[in-house]
XYZ file of C-alpha atoms in Angstrom:
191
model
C -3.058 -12.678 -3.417
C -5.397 -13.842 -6.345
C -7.924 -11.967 -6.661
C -10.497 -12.060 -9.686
C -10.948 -8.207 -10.294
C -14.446 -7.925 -8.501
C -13.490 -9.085 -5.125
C -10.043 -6.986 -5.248
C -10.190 -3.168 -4.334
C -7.127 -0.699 -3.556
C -9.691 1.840 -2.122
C -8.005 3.644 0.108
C -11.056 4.717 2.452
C -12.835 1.440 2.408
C -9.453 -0.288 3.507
C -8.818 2.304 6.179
C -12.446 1.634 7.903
C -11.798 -1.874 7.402
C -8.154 -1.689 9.413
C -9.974 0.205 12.470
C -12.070 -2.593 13.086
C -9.913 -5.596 12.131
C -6.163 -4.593 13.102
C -4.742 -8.267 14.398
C -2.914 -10.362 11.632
C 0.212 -12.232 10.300
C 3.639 -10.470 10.362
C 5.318 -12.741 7.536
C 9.339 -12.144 6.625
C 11.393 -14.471 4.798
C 14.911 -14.984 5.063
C 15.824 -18.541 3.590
C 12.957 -19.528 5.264
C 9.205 -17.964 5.889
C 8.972 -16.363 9.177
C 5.288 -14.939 10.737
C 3.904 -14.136 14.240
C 0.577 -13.107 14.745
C 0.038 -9.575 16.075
C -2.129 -6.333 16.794
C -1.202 -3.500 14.549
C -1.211 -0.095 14.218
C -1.832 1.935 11.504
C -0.955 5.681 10.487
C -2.112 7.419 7.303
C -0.480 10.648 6.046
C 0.273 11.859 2.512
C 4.147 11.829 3.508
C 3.597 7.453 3.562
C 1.347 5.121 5.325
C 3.128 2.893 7.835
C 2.006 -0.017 10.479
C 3.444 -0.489 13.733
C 4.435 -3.560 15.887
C 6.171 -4.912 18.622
C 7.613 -8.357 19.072
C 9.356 -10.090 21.927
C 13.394 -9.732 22.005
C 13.310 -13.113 21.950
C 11.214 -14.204 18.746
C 13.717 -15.539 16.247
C 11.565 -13.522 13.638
C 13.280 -10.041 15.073
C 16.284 -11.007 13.718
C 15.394 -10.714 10.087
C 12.577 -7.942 10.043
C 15.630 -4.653 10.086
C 15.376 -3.279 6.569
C 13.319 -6.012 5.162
C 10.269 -6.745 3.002
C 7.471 -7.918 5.012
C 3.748 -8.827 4.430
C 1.112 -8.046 6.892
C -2.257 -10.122 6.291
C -5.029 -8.959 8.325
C -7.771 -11.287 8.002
C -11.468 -10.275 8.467
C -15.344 -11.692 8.789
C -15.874 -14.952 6.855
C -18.979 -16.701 6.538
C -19.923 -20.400 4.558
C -22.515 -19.604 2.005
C -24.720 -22.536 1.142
C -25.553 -23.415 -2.627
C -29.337 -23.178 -2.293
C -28.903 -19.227 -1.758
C -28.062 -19.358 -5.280
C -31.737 -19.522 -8.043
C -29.379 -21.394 -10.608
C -28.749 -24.981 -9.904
C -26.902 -26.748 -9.221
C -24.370 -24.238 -7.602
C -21.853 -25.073 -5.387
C -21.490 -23.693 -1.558
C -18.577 -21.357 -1.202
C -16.893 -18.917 1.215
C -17.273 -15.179 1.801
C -14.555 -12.848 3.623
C -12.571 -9.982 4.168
C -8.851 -10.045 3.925
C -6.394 -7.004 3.514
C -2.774 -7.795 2.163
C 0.042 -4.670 3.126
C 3.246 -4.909 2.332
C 6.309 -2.590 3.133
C 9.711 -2.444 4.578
C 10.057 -3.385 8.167
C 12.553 -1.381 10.542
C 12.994 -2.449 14.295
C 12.594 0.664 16.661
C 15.113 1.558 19.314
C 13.921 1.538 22.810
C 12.692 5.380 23.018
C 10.790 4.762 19.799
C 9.345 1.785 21.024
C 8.462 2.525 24.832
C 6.121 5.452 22.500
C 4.653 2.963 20.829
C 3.602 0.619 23.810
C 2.312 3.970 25.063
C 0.147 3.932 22.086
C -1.172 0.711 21.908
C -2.182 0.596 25.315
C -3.826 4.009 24.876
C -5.758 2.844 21.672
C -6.592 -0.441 23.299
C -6.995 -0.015 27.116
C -6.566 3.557 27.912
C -7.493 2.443 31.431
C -4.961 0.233 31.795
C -2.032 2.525 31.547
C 1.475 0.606 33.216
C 3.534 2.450 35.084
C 6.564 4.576 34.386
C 8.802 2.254 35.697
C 7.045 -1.365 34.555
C 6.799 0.262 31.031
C 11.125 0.913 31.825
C 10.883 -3.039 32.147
C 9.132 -3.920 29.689
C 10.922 -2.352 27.083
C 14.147 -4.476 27.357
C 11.619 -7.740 26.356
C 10.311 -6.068 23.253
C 11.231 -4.405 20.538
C 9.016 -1.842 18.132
C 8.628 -2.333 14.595
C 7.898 0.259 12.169
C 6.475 -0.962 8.637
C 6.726 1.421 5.568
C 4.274 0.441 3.513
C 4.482 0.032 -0.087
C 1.159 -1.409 -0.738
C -2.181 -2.069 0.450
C -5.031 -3.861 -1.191
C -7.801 -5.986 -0.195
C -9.891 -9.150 -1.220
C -13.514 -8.641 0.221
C -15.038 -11.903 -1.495
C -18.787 -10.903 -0.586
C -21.244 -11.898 -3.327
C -20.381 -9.463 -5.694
C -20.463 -11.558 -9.083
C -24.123 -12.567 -8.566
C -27.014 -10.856 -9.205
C -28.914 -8.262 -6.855
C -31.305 -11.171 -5.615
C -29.027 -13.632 -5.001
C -26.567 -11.539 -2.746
C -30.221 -10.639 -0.732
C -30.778 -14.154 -0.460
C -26.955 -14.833 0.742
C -27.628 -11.928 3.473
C -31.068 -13.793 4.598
C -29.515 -16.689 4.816
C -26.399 -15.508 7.105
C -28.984 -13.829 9.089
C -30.986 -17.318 9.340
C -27.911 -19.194 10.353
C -25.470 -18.741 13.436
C -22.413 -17.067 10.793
C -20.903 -14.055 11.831
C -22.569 -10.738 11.685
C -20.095 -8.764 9.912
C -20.291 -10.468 6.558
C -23.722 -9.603 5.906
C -23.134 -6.757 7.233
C -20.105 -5.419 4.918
C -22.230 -6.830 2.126
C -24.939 -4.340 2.801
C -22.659 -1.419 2.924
């Protein structure tokens, strides 16, 4: 990921907050050939090593090649156009602002125990009414298969006005606010 050195941060609590809100992304793996499937995620952080969890159908080709492997996860965040005439120096050029976080680690696929927890937890995190049964959840996980990600590295690219001046990222945030662009980008570049 290029990142000039502004827009790139490995802080660890500003990445967290950022992967509680935006959590669905790109699985990538290559094996002779470059392999993704868009997913949710979860993540745990401990001081013993931070790791992302996944499941995928039996079925996806992708499976095959994830057991002991380096993957990529690429969680992509708010984005917003920014017009040139936010900028006082002309003429400028319109750009692009966003949030992106890059992890990468070694994948390894679950067996059915491991992974029939981790539907549990999923569902929990992201429907908690919505619990499946005992027996569907018995069902369901002979079609899918858990995926634990040791992660190696995370960093981030949150591309939100900071190489301009004080007035001009105010002006970038008025004019987000003016326009129908996502919320979250002016929002992150307040915080």
């Amino acid at each position: 990921m290029y990142p000039p050195p502004y827009y790139h941060t490995t802080n660890r609590a500003q990445l967290q907050r950022f992967l509680q809100q935006h959590y669905f992304g790109l699985l990538l793996s290559n094996n002779a050939s470059l392999s993704y499937t868009p997913l949710p995620f979860l993540f745990a952080w401990h001081s013993s090593g931070d790791k992302a969890y996944c499941h995928l159908a039996r079925n996806n080709p992708q499976l095959k090649q994830l057991d002991g492997a380096e993957v990529s996860l690429i969680i992509q965040g708010p984005h917003a156009f920014v017009a040139a005439s936010c900028y006082s120096k002309q003429p400028a050029v319109s750009t692009w602002n966003f949030a992106m976080v890059e992890l990468k680690g070694i994948a390894r696929v679950l067996d059915n125990e491991q992974t029939l927890a981790l539907v549990r937890k999923q569902e929990a995190h992201s429907a908690p009414a919505m619990l499946q049964s005992e027996i569907y959840q018995q069902q369901l996980v002979k079609a899918i298969a858990g995926i634990e990600i040791r992660l190696s590295n995370v960093s981030g690219r949150f591309k939100l006005s900071q190489n301009k001046a004080p007035a001009e990222q105010q002006a970038v945030i008025d004019y987000l606010q003016q326009t129908e662009q996502p919320a979250t980008v002016w929002q992150m570049m307040q915080n």
